[in-house]
Tab-separated table of C-alpha atoms in Angstrom:
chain	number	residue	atom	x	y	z
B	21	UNK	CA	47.552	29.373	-25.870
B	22	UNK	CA	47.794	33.371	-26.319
B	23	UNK	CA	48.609	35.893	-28.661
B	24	UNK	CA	49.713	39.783	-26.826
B	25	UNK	CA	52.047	40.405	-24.376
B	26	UNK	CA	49.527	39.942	-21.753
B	27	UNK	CA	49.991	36.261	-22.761
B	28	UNK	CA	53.923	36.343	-22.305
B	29	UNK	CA	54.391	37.129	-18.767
B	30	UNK	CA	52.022	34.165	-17.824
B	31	UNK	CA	54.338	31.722	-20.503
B	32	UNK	CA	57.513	33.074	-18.793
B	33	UNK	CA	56.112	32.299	-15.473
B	34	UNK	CA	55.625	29.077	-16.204
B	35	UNK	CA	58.605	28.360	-18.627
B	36	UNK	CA	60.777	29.872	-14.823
B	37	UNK	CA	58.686	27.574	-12.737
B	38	UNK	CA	60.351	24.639	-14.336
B	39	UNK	CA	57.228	23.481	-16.262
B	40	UNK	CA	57.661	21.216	-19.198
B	41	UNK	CA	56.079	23.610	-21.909
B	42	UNK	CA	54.950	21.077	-24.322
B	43	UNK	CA	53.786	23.612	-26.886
B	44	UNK	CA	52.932	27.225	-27.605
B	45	UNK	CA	49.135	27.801	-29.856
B	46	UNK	CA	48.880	31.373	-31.004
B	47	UNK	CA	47.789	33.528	-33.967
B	48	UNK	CA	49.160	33.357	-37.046
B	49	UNK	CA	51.747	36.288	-38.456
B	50	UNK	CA	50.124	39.225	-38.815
B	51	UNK	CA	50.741	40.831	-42.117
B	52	UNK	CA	51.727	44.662	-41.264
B	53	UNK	CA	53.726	47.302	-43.472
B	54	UNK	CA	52.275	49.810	-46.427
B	55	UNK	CA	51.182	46.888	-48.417
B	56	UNK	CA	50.816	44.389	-45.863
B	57	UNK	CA	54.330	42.200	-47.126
B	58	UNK	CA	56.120	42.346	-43.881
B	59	UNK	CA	55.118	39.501	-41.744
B	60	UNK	CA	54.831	40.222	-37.686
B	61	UNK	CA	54.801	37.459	-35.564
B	62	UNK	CA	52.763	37.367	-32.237
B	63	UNK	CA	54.679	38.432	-29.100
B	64	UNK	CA	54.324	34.826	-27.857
B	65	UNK	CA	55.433	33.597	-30.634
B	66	UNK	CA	58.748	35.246	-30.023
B	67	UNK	CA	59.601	34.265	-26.703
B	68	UNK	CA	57.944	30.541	-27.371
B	69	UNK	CA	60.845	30.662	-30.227
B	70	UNK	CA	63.503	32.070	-28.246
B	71	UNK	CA	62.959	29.131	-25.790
B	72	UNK	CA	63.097	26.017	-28.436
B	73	UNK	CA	59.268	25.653	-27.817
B	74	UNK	CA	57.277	24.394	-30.613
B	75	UNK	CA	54.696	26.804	-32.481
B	76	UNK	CA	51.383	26.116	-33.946
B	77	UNK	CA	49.517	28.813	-35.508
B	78	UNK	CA	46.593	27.420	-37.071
B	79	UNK	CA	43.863	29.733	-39.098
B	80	UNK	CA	41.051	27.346	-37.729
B	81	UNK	CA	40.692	25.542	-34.506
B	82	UNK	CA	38.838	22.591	-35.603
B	83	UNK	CA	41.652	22.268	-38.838
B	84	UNK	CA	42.360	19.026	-38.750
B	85	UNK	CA	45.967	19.077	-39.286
B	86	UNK	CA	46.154	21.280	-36.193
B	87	UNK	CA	43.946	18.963	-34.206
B	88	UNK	CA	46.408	15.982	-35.267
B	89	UNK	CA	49.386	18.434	-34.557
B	90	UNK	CA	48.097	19.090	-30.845
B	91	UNK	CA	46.643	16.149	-29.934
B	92	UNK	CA	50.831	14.716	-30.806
B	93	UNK	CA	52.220	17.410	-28.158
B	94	UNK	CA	50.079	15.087	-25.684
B	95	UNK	CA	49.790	17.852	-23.206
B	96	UNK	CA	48.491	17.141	-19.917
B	97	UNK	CA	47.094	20.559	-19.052
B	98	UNK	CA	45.991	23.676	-21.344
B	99	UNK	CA	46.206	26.792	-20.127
B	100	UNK	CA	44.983	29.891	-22.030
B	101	UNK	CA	45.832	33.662	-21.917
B	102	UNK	CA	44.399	36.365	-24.231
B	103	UNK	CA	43.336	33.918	-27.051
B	104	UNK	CA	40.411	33.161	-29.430
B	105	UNK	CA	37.299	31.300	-28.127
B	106	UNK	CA	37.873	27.405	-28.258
B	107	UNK	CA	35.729	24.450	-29.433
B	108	UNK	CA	35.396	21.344	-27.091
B	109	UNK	CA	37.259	19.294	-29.552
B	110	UNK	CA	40.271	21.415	-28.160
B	111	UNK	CA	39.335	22.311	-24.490
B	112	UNK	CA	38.469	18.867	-23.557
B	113	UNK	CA	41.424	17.226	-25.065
B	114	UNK	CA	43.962	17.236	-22.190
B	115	UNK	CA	42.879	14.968	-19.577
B	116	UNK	CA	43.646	18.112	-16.847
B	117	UNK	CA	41.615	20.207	-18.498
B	118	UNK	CA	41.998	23.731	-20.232
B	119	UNK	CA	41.933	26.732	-17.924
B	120	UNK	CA	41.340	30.207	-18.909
B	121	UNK	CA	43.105	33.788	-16.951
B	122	UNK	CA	40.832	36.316	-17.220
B	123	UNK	CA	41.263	40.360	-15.957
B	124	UNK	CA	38.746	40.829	-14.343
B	125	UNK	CA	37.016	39.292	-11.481
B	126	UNK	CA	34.197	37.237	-12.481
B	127	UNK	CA	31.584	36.914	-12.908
B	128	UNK	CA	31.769	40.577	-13.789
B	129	UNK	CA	33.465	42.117	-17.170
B	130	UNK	CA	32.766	38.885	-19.483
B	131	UNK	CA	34.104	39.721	-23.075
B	132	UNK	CA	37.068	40.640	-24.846
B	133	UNK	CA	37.701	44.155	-23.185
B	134	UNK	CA	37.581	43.605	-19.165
B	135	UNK	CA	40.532	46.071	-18.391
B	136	UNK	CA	39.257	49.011	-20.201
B	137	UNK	CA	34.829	48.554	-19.244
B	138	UNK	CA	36.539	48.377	-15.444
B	139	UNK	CA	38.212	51.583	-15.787
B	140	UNK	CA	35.477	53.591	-17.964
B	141	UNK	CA	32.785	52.181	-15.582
B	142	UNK	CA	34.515	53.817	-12.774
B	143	UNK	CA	35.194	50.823	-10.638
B	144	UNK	CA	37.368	50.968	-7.804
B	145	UNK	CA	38.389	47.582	-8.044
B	146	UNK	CA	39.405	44.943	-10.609
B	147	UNK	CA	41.039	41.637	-10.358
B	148	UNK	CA	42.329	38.788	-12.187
B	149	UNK	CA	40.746	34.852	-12.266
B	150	UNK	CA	41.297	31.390	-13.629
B	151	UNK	CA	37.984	29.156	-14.374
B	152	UNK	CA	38.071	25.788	-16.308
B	153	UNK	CA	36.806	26.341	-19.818
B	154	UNK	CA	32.798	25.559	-21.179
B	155	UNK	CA	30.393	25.834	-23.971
B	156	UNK	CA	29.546	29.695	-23.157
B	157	UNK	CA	32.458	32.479	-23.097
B	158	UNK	CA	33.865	33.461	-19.869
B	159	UNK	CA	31.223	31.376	-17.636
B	160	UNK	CA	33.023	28.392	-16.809
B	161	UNK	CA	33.774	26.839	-12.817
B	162	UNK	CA	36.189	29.709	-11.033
B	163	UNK	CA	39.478	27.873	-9.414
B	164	UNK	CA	40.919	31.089	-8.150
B	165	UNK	CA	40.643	34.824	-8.078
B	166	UNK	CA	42.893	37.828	-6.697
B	167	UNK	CA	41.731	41.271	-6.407
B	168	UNK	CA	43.422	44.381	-7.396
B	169	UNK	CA	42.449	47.823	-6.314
B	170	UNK	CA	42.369	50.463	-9.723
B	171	UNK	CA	44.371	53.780	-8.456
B	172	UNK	CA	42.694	56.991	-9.236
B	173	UNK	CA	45.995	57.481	-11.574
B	174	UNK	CA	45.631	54.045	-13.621
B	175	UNK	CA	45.006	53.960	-17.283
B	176	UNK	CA	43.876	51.227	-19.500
B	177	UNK	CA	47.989	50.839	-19.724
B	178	UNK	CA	48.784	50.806	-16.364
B	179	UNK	CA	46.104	48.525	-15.499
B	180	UNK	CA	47.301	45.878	-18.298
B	181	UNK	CA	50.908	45.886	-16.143
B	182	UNK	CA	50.030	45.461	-12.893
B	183	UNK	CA	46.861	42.807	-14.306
B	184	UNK	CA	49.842	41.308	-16.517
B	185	UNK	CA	52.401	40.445	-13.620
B	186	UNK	CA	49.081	39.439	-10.802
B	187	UNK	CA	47.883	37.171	-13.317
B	188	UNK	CA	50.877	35.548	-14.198
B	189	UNK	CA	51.477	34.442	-10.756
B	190	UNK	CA	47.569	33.340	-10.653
B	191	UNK	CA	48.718	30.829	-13.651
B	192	UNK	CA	51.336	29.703	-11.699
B	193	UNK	CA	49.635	29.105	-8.696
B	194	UNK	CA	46.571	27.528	-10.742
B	195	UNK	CA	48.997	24.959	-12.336
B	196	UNK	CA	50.398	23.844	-9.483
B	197	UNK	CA	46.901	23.316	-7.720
B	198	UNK	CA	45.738	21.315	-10.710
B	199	UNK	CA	49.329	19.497	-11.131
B	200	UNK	CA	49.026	18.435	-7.217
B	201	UNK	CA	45.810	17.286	-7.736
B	202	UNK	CA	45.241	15.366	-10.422
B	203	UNK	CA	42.839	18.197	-11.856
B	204	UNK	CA	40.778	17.593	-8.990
B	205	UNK	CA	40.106	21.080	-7.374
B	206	UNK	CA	37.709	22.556	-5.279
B	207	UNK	CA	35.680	25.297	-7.986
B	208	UNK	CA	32.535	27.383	-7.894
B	209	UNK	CA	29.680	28.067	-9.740
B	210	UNK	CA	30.279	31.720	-11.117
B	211	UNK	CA	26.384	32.390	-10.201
B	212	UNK	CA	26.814	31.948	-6.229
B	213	UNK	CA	28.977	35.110	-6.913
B	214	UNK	CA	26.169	36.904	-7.741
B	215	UNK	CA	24.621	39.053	-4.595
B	216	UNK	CA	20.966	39.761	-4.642
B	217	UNK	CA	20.407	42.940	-7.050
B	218	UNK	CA	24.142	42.683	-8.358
B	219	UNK	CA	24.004	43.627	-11.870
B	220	UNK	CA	26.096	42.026	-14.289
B	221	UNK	CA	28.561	44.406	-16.413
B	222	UNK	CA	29.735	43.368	-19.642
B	223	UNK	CA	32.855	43.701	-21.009
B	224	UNK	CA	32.064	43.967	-25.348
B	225	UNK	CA	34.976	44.350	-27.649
B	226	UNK	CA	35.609	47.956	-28.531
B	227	UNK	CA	35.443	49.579	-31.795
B	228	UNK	CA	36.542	52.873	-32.918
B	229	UNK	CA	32.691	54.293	-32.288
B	230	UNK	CA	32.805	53.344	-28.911
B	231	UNK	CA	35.595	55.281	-28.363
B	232	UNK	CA	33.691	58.761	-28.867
B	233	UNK	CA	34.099	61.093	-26.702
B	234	UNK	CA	29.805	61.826	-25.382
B	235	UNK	CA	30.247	65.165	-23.787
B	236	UNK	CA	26.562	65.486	-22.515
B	237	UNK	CA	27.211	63.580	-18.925
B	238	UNK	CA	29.430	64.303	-15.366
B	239	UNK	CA	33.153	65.465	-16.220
B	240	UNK	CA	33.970	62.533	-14.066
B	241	UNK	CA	32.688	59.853	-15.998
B	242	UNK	CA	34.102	61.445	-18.966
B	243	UNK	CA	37.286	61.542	-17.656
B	244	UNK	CA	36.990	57.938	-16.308
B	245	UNK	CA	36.145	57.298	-20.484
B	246	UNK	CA	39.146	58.699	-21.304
B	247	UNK	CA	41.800	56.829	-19.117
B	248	UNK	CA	40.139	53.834	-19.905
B	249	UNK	CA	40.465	53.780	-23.090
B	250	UNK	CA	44.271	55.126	-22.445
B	251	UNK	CA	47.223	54.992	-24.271
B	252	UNK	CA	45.138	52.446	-27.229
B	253	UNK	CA	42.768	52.752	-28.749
B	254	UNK	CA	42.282	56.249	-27.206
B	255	UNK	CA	39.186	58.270	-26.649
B	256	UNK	CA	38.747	60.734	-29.531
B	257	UNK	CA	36.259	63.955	-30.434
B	258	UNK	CA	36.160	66.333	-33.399
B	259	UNK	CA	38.184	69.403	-33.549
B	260	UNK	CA	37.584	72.412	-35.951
B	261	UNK	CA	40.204	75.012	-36.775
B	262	UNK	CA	39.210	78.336	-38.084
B	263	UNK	CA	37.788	77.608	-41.335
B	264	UNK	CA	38.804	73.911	-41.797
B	265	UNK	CA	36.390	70.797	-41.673
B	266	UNK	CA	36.312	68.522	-38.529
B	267	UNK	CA	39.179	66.334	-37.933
B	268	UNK	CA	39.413	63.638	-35.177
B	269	UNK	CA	41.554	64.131	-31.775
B	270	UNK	CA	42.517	61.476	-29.518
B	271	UNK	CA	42.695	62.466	-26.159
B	272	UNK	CA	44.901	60.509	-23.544
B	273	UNK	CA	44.883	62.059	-20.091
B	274	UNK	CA	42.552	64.725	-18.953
B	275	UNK	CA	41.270	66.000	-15.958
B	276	UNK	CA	37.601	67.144	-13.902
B	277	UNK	CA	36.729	70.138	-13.187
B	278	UNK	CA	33.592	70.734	-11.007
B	279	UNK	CA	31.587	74.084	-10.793
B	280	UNK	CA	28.775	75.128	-12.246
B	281	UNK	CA	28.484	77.219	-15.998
B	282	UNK	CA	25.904	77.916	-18.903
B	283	UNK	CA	27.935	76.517	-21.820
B	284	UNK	CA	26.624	73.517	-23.655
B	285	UNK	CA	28.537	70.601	-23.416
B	286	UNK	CA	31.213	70.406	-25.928
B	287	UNK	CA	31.917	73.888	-25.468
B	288	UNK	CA	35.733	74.777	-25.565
B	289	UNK	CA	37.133	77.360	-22.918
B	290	UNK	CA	40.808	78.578	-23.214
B	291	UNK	CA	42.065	79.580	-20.124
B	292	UNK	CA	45.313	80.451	-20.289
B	293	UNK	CA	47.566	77.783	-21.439
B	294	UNK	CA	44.473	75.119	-20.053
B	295	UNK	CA	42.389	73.626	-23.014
B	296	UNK	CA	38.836	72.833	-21.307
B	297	UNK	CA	35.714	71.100	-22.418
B	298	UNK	CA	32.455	72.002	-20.572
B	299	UNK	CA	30.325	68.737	-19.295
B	300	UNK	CA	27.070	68.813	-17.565
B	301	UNK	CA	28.342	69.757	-14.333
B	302	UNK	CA	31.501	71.568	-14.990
B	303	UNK	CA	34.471	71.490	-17.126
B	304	UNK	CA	36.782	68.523	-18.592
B	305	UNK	CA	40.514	69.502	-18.693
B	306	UNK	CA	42.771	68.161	-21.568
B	307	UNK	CA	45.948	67.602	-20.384
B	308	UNK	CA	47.645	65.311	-23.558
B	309	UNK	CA	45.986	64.944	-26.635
B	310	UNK	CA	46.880	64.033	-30.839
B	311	UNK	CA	45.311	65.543	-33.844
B	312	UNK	CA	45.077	62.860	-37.020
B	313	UNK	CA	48.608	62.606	-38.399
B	314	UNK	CA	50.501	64.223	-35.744
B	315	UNK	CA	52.547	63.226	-32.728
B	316	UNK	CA	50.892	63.491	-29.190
B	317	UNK	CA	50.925	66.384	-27.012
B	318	UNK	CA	50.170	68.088	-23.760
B	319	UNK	CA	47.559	70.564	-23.796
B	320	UNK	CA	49.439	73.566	-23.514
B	321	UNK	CA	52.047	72.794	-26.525
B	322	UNK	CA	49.033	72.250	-28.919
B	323	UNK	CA	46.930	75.357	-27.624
B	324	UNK	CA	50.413	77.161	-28.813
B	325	UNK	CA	49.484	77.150	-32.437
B	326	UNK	CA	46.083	75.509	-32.918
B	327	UNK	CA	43.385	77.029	-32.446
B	328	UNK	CA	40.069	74.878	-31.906
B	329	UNK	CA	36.522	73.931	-31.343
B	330	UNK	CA	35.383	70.843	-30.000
B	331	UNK	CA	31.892	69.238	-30.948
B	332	UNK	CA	30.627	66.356	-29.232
């Protein structure tokens, strides 16, 4: 069960492994184009039908057509990447169980956004883990977990790839466990994870005003903002040209600056060909960035004819 390409390196790994893919549950078509009439079909939809593995794409999970339609694949194990939250009536149908990949290592980053809260939060390390599904999102008994450091050069993007290929081989590994044992594996309790004075981070689903740019705090953490919400759905703050209104800018990669000024934050410096943002304890280079209805570009190519101010 999954949806993005996330989902399709964990279905490949398993369709390689010699696994007898009963059955592939994902969204249904998406409808995309000016007028919405072209029908898109997930990504793991396309490689499910480019193997000769049956489809389902119901609208609701406790449809009972789709129920009927499931229960006849007669699956032994479910295994779920990137999907929607599931009822009992389908996580407790296979007598294996249904177990869930997530990217992150719980119990920390529950939600729907674990790669990009990781990144923004300025962790130093991430990870990937498989749990058997429950009642409450994300809490269920952990099977296994690998860690993965995050480079000082990763993006949201970057992260996805190298989460992508370790957590494919964590499904693999996780099936085979479960496969071997009759479902009965050793699992913990994600609370004995939890250290004394260990706060728990979220990971919330992110929508377009969590993605602006707050240019009162460290150029650090804004720069940590901005790769980790890099290349989609991008970081973004206001730009003004000489006697226009305020249109949005996404900006992709950027750099810190520290050293000490008198500017308020949100204040633009030009220096040279180097676009620069002051923050509360120095400045926030823009090194690639995309005004509304234009193509991306680095810094220096957009100072050429734009000229700017930035408001937080």
């Amino acid at each position: 069960m999954g949806t993005p390409e996330f989902a399709v390196a964990s279905l490949r790994a398993l369709v390689e492994g010699g696994y007898r893919v009963v059955g592939v549950v994902t969204a249904p078509d998406k409808p995309v184009g000016r007028h919405g009439s072209i029908l898109q079909p997930a990504p793991v939809k396309l490689y499910a039908q480019q193997q000769g593995i049956p489809v389902l794409q119901p609208e609701k999970l406790r449809d009972e057509d789709f129920l009927a339609a499931l229960r006849a694949l007669k699956a032994d194990l479910q295994i779920v990447v990137a999907f929607r939250m599931l009822p009992e009536v389908v996580w407790n149908m296979p007598p294996l169980g249904t177990f869930n990949l997530h990217a992150s290592l719980l119990p920390q980053y529950r939600g729907a956004a674990p790669i990009h809260w990781a990144i923004i939060n300025g962790e130093k390390e991430t990870g990937v883990t498989t749990f058997f599904l429950t009642h409450t999102l994300d809490t269920g008994r952990i099977i296994r977990r690998r860690p993965l450091p995050i480079e000082a050069t990763d993006d949201a993007g970057s992260l996805h790839d190298k989460l992508m290929l370790l957590g494919a081989a964590l499904v693999l590994e996780t099936a085979r466990l479960i496969l071997a044992h009759g479902g009965q594996v050793d699992t913990i309790p994600q609370e004995t994870l939890l250290l004394p004075g260990v706060v728990l981070r979220p990971a919330p689903k992110i929508f377009k005003d969590t993605c602006r740019i707050c240019w009162q705090q460290p150029a650090q953490a804004i720069c940590d903002f901005i790769r980790g919400l890099s290349p989609h759905p991008a970081a973004w703050t206001e730009w003004r040209a000489e006697g226009a209104a305020p249109q949005p800018m996404k900006v992709f990669r950027a750099e810190s600056l520290p050293g000490s000024h008198t500017l308020a934050p949100g204040t633009v410096r030009i220096d040279g060909a180097c676009l620069d943002v002051a923050a509360t304890d120095g400045f926030v280079r823009l090194l690639s960035v995309q005004l509304a209805g234009k193509r991306r570009l680095e810094a220096k190519d957009f100072l050429n004819g734009t000229r700017l101010v930035v408001s937080g």
